[in-house]
Short mmCIF file of C-alpha atoms in Angstrom, two decimals:
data_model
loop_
_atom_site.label_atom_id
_atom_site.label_comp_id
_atom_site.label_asym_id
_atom_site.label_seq_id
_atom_site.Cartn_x
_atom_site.Cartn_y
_atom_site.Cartn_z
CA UNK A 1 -80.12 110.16 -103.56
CA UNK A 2 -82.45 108.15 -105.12
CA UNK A 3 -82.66 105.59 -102.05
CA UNK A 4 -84.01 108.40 -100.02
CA UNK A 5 -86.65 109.16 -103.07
CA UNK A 6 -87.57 105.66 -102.11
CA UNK A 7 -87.77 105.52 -98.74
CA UNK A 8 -89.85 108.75 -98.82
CA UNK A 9 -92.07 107.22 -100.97
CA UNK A 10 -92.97 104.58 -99.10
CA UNK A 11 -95.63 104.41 -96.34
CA UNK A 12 -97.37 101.61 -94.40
CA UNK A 13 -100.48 101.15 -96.92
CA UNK A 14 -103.65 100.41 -94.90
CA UNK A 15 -105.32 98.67 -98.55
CA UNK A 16 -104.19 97.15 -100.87
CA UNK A 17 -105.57 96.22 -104.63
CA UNK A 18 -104.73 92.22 -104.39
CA UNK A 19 -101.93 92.65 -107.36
CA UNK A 20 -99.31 90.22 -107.52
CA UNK A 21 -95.59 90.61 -107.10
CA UNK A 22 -93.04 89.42 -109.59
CA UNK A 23 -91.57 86.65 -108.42
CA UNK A 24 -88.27 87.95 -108.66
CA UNK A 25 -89.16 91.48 -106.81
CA UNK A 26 -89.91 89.08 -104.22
CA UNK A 27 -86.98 87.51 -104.13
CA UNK A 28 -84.87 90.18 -103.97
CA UNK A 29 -86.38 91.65 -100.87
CA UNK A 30 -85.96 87.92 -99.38
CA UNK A 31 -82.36 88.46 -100.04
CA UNK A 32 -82.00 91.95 -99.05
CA UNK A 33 -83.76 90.49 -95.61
CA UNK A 34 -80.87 87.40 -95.67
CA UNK A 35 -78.03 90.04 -96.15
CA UNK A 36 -79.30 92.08 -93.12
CA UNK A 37 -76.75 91.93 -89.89
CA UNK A 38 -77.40 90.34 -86.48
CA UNK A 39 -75.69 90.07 -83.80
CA UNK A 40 -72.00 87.94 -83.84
CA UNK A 41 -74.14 87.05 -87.64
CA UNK A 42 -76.12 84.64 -85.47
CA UNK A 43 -79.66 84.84 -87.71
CA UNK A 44 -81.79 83.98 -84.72
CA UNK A 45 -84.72 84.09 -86.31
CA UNK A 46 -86.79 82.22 -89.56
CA UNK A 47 -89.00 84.49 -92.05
CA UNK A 48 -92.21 82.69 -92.77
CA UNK A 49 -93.31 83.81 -96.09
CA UNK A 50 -97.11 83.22 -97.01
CA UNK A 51 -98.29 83.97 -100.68
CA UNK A 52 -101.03 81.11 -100.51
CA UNK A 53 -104.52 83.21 -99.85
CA UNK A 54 -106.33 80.39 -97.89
CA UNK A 55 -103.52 80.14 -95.46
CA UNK A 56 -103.77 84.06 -95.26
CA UNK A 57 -107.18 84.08 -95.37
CA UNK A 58 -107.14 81.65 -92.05
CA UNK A 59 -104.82 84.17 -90.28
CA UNK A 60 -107.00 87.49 -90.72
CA UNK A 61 -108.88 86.53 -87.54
CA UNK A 62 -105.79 86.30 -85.42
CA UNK A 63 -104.50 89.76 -86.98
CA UNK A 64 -107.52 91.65 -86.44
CA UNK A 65 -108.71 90.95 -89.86
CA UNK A 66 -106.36 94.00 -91.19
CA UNK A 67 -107.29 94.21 -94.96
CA UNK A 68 -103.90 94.33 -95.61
CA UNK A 69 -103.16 90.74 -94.74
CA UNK A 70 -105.87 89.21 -97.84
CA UNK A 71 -105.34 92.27 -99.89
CA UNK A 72 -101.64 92.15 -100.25
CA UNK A 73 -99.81 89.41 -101.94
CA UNK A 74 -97.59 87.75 -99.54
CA UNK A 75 -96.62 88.43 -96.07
CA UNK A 76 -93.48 87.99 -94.24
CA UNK A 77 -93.59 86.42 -90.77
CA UNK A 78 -90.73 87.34 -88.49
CA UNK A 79 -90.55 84.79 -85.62
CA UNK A 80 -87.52 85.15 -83.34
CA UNK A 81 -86.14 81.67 -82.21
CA UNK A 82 -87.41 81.36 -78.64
CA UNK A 83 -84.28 80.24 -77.17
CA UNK A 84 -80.65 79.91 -78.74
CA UNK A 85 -79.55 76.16 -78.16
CA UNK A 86 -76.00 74.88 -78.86
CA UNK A 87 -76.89 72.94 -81.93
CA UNK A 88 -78.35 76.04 -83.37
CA UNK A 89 -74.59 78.03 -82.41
CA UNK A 90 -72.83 74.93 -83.78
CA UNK A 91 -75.15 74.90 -87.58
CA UNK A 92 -74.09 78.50 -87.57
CA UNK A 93 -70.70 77.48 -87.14
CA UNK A 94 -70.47 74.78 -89.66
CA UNK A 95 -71.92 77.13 -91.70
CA UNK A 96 -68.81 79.84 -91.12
CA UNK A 97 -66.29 76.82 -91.49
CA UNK A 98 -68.19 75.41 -95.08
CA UNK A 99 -68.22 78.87 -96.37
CA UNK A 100 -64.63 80.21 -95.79
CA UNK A 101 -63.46 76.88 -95.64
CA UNK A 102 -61.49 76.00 -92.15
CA UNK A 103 -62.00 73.98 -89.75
CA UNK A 104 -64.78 74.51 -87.01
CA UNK A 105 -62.06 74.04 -84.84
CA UNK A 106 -60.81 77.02 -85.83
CA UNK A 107 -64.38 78.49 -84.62
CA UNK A 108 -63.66 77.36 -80.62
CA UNK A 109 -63.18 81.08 -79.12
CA UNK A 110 -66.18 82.58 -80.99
CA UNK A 111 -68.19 79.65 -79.96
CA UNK A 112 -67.39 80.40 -76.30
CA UNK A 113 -68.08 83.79 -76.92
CA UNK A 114 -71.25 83.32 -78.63
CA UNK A 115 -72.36 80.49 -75.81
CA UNK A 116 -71.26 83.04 -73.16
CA UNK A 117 -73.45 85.46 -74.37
CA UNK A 118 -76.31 83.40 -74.38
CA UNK A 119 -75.82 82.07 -70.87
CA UNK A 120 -75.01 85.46 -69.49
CA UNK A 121 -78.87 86.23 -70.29
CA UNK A 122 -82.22 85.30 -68.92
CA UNK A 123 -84.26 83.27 -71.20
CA UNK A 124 -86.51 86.43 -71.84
CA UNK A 125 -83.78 87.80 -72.47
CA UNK A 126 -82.32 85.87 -75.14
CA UNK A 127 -85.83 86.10 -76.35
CA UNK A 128 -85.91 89.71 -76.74
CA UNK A 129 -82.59 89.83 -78.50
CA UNK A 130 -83.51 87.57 -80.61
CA UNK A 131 -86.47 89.55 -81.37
CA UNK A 132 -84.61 92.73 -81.87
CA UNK A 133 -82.57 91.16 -84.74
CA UNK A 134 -85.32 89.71 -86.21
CA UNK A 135 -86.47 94.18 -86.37
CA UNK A 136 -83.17 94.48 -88.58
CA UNK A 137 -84.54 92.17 -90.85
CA UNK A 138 -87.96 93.72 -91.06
CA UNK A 139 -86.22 97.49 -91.78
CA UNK A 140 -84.35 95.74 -94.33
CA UNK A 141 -87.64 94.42 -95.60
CA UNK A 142 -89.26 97.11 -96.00
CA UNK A 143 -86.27 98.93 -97.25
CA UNK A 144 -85.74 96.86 -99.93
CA UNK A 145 -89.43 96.68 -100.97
CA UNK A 146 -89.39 100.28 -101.64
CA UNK A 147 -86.38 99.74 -103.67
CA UNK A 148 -88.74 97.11 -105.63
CA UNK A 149 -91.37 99.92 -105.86
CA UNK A 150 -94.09 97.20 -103.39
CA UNK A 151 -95.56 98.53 -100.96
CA UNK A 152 -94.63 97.15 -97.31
CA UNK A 153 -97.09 97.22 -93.62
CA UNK A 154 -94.95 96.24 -90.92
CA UNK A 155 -97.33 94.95 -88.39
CA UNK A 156 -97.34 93.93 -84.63
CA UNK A 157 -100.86 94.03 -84.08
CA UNK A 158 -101.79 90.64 -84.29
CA UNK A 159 -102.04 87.53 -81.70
CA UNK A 160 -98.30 86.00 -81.67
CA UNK A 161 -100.35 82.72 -79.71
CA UNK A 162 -102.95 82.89 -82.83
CA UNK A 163 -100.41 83.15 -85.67
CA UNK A 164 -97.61 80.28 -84.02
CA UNK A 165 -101.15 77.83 -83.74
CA UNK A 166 -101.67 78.88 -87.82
CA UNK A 167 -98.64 78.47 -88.70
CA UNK A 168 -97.15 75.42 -86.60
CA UNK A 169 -94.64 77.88 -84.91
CA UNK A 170 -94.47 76.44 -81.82
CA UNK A 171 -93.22 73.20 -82.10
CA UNK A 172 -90.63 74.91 -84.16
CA UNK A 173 -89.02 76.67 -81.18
CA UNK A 174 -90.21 80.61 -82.87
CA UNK A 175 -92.32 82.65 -82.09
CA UNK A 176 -94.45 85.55 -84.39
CA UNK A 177 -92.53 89.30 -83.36
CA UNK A 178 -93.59 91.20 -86.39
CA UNK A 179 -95.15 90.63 -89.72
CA UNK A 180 -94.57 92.61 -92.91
CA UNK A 181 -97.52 92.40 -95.61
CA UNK A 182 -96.19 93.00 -98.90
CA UNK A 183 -98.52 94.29 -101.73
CA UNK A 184 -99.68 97.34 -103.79
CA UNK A 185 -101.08 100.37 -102.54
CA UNK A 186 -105.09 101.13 -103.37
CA UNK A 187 -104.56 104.89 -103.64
CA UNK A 188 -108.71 104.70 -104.42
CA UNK A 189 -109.48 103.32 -100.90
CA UNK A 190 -106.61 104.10 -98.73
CA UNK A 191 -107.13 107.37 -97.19
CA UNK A 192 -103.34 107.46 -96.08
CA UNK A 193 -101.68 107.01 -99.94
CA UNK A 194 -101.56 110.38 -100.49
CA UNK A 195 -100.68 112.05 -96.63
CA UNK A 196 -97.36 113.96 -96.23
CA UNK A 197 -95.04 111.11 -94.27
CA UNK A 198 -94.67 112.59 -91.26
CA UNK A 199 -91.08 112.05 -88.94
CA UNK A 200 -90.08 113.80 -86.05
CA UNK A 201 -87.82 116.49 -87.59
CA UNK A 202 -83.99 115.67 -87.38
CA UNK A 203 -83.64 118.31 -85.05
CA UNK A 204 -85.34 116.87 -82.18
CA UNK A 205 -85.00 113.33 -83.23
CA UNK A 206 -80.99 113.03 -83.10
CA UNK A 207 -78.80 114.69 -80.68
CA UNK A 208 -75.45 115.75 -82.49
CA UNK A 209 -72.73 116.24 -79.49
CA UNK A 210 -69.93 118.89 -80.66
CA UNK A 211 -66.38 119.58 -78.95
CA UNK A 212 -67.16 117.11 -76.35
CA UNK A 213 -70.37 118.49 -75.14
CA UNK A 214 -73.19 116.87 -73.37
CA UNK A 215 -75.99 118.78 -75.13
CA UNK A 216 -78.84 120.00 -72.57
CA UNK B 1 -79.87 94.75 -108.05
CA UNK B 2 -77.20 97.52 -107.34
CA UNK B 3 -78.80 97.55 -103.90
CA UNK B 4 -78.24 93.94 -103.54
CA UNK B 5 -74.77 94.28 -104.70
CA UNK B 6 -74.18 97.04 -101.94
CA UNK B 7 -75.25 94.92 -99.07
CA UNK B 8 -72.89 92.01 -100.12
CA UNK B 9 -70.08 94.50 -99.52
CA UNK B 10 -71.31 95.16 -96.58
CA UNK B 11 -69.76 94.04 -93.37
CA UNK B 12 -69.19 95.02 -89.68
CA UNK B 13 -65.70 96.23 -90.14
CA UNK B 14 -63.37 95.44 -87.43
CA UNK B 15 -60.82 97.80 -87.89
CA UNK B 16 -61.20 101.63 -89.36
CA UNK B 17 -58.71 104.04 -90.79
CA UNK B 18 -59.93 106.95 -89.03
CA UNK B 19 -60.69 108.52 -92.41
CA UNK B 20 -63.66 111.46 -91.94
CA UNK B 21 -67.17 110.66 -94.04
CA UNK B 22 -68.09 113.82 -96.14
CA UNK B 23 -70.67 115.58 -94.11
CA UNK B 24 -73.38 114.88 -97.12
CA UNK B 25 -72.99 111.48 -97.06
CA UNK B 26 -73.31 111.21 -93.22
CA UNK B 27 -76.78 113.28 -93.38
CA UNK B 28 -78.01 110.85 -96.52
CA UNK B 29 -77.20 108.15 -93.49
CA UNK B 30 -79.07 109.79 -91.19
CA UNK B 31 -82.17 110.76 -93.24
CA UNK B 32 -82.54 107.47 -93.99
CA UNK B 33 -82.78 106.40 -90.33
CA UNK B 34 -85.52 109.47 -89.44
CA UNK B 35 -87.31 107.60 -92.70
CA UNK B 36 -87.17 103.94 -91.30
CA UNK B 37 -90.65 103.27 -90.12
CA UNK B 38 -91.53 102.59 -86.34
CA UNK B 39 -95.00 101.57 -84.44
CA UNK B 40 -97.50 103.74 -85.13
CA UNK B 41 -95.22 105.92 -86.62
CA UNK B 42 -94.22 106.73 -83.12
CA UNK B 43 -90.34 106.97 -83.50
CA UNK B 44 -89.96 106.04 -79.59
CA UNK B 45 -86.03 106.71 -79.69
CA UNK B 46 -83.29 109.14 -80.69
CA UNK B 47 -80.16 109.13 -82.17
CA UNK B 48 -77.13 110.44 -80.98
CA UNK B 49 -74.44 111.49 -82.92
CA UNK B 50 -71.17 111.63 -82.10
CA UNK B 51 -68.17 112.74 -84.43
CA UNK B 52 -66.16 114.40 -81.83
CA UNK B 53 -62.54 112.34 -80.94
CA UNK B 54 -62.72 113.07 -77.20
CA UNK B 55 -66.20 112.30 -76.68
CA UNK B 56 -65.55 108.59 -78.62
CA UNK B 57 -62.81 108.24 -76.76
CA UNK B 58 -64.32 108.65 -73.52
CA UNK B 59 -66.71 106.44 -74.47
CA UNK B 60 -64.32 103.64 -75.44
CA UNK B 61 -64.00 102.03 -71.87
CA UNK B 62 -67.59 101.58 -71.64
CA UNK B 63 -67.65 100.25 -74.98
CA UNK B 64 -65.07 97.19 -74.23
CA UNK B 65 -61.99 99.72 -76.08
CA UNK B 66 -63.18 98.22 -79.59
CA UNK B 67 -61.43 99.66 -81.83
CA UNK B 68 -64.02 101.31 -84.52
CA UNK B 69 -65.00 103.29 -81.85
CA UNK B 70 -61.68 106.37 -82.04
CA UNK B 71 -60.84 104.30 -85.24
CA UNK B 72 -64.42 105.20 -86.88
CA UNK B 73 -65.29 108.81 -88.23
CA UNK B 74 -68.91 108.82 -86.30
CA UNK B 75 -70.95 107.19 -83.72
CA UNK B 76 -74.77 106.73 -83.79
CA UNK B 77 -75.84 105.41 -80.54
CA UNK B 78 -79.35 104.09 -80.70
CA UNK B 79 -81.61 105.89 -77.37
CA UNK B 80 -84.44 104.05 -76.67
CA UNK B 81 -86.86 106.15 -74.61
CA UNK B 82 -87.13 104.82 -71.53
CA UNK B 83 -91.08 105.18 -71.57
CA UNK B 84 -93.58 106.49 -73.49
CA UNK B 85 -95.58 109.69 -71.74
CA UNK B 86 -98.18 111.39 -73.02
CA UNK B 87 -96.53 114.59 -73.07
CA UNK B 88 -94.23 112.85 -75.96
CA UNK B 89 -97.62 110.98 -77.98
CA UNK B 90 -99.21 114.59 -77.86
CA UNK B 91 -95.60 115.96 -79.38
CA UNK B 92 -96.54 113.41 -82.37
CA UNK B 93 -99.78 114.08 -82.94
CA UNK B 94 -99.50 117.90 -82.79
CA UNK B 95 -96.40 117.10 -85.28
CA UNK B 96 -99.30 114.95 -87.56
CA UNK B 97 -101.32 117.95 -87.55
CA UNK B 98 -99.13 120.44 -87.89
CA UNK B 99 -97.61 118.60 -91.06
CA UNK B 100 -101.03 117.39 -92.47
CA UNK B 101 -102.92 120.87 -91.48
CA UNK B 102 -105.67 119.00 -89.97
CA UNK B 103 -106.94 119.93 -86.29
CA UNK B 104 -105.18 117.99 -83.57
CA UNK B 105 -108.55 117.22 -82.44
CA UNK B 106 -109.16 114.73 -85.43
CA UNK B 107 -106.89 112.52 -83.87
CA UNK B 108 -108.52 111.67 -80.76
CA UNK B 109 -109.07 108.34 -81.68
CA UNK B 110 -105.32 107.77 -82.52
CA UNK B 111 -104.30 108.90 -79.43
CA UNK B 112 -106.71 106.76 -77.57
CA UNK B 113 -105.35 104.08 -79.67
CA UNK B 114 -101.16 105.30 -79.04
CA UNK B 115 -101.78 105.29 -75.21
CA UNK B 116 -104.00 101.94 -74.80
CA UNK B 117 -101.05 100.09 -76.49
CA UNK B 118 -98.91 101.76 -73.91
CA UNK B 119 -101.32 101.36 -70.79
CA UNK B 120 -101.64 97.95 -71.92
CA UNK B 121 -97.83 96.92 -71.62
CA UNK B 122 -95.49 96.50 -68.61
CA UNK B 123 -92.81 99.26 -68.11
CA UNK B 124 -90.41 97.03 -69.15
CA UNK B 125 -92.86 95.90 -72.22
CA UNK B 126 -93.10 99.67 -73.35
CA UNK B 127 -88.96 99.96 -73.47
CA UNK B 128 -88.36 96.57 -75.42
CA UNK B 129 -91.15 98.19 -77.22
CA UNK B 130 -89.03 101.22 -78.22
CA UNK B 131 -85.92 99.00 -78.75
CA UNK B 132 -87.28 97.13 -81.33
CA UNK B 133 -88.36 100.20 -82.99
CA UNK B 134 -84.74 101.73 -82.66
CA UNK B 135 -83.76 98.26 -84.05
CA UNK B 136 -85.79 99.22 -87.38
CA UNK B 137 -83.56 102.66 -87.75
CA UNK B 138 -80.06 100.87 -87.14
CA UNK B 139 -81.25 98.34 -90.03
CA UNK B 140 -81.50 101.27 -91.99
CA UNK B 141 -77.87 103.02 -90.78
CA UNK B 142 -76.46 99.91 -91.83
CA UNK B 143 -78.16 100.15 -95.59
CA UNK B 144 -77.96 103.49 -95.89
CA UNK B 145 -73.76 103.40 -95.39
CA UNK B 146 -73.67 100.48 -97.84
CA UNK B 147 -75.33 102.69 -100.35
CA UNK B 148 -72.77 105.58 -99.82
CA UNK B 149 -69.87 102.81 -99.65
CA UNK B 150 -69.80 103.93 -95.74
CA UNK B 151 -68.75 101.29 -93.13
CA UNK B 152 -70.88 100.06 -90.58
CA UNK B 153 -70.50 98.04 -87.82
CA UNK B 154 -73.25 97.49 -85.39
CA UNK B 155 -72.63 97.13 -81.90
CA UNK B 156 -73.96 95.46 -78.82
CA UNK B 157 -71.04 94.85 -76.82
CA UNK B 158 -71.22 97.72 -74.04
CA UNK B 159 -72.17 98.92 -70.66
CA UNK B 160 -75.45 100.72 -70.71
CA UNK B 161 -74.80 102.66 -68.00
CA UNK B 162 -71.79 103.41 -68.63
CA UNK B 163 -72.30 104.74 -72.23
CA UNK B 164 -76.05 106.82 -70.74
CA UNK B 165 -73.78 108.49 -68.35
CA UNK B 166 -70.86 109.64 -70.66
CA UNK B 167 -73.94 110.61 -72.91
CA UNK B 168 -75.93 112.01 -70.32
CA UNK B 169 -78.87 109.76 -71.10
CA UNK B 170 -80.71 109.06 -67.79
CA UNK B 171 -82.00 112.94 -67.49
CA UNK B 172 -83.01 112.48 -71.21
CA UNK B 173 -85.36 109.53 -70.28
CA UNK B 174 -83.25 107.40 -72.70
CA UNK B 175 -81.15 104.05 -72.45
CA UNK B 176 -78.60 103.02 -75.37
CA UNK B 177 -79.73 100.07 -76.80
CA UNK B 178 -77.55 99.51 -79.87
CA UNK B 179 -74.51 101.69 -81.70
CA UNK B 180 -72.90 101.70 -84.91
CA UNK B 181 -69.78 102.74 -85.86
CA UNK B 182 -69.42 104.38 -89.14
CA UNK B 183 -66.16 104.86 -91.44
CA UNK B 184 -64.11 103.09 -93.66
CA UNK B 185 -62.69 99.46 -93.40
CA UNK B 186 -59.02 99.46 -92.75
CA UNK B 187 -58.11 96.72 -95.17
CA UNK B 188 -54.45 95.60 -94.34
CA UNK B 189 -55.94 95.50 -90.44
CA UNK B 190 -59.16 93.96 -90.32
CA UNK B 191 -58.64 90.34 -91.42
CA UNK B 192 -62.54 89.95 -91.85
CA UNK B 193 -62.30 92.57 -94.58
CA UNK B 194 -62.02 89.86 -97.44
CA UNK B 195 -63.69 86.95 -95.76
CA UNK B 196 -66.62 85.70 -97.41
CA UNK B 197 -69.80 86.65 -96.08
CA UNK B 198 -72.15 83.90 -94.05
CA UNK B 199 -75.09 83.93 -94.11
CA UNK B 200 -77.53 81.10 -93.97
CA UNK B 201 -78.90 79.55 -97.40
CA UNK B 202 -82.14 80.85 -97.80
CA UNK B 203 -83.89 77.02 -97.33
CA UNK B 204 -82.64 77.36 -94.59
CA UNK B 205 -83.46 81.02 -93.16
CA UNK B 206 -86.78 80.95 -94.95
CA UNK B 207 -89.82 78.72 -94.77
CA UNK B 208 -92.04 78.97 -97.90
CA UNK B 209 -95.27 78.23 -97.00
CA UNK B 210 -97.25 76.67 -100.13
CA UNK B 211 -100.85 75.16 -100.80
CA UNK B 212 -102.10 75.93 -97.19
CA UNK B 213 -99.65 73.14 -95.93
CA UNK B 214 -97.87 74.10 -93.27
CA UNK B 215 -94.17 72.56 -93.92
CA UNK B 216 -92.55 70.32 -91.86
#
């Protein structure tokens, strides 16, 4: 299948050659992250996206001045809301009833549900599952960048305190989980372009269960 | 895009008709999750795969009795390791060598590297650490079935414990974090199968961040 060409073919590129991306390469992986699923479709997260090299430029320092951050063209920001408030449940809401067009009224058991779920957490909690849908969106990222033949560096290694301060996160109720620089590969300079991917082999990395066996 | 296309069609199907996924199209699924990139390249989880009726059955009352769950062809459930020991970073880097034919011993500073980010984290850090990670690989599940016009419905909604110990997770050092059913919408059934998708408008989901302003 040619997706799986794709997805072999990309790896995490440590440099990058400072080429642009066509706009609309870009924007298809910005939709491809949109389309990805959450939980009950909540979205509980906001994707920063940073072309502009003097804003990238300023976060280097709090990403451990990665090359990939200045050499790439544009990096996605994934910063999970901090908390889930009701207005945020009831925009997501209006949003179902616009769309499909019924009433929010219509809406009242998911919205318990949805506000149940919430409240039946810790606000860490909430927090981390926020964070964990905001991962869908970064496999769908860098999915879909392959796809686009760009090269994608998912990347944790950075100070979430430094990059909410750059980018005015926190008095936007998110918070920096995971950044994805996109770019092009500098097969000259990057030592990894042309390693065999390695993966755990499928073996030992699923379990298959057969005729209701718990495998040892 | 055609990819594009594919994850518009996509949606977490409430109801399946309990029609079997050819056994190529299920690995092609599957490959693409042992592709999906992790931390390090550190895979911290494993997938479990579960066709068999009696097994998905038993795990139904853990699982809230949703019905994709006998109504589905498959299960992946989504094993986040519990921790991360050396014994399993030393598995990856003899894998890296073995794979790259380079000594192990050329690694030393990557392992130093692997096991500081893990010595530098909480317990509980290092398994929403993993989760996230297995987050990245049901991102892909989910794209992967869309390309192969498989269903896909993500889950949350179960007992932990109740779905390690029908799956004999605890002795395996893992913890479900996340499932997804795969099959084939059952479209006279589900009445989400022809609702419009929501998803928030991209002004919205994204924040564009231009001439090193940050926006408002």
């Amino acid at each position: 299948m040619k997706y799986l060409q794709d997805l072999q073919w990309r790896y995490a590129a440590k440099r990058m050659n400072g080429q642009t991306i066509p706009a609309g390469k870009l924007e298809n992986i910005k939709e491809a992250v949109r389309l990805a699923p959450s939980s009950m479709g909540l979205q509980p997260y906001t994707v920063l996206v940073v072309e502009d090299p003097v804003l990238r430029a300023e976060l280097a320092p709090v990403m451990f001045n990665q090359p990939q951050i200045t050499e790439g063209a544009a990096l996605l920001v994934f910063a999970a809301w901090t908390s889930v408030s009701e207005d945020q449940v009831d925009d997501y809401l209006g949003n179902i009833a616009e769309t499909r067009g019924i009433p929010v009224t219509a809406l009242a058991d998911f919205r318990t549900m949805i506000l149940g779920a919430v409240k039946g957490k810790t606000p860490e909690q909430v927090f981390q599952w926020n964070a964990r849908q905001a991962y869908i969106g970064l496999g769908y990222a860098t999915a879909a960048a392959a796809f686009e033949k760009v090269d994608s560096t998912p990347m944790e290694g950075f100070s979430p305190e430094g990059v909410n301060r750059v980018l005015g996160l926190d008095e936007k109720g998110l918070s920096a989980v995971a950044v994805v620089a996109l770019g092009y590969r500098d097969e000259d300079k990057d030592q990894m372009a042309k390693a065999i991917k390695v993966r755990r082999p499928a073996h030992k990395f699923f379990t298959v269960y057969e005729n209701n066996a718990v495998p040892a």
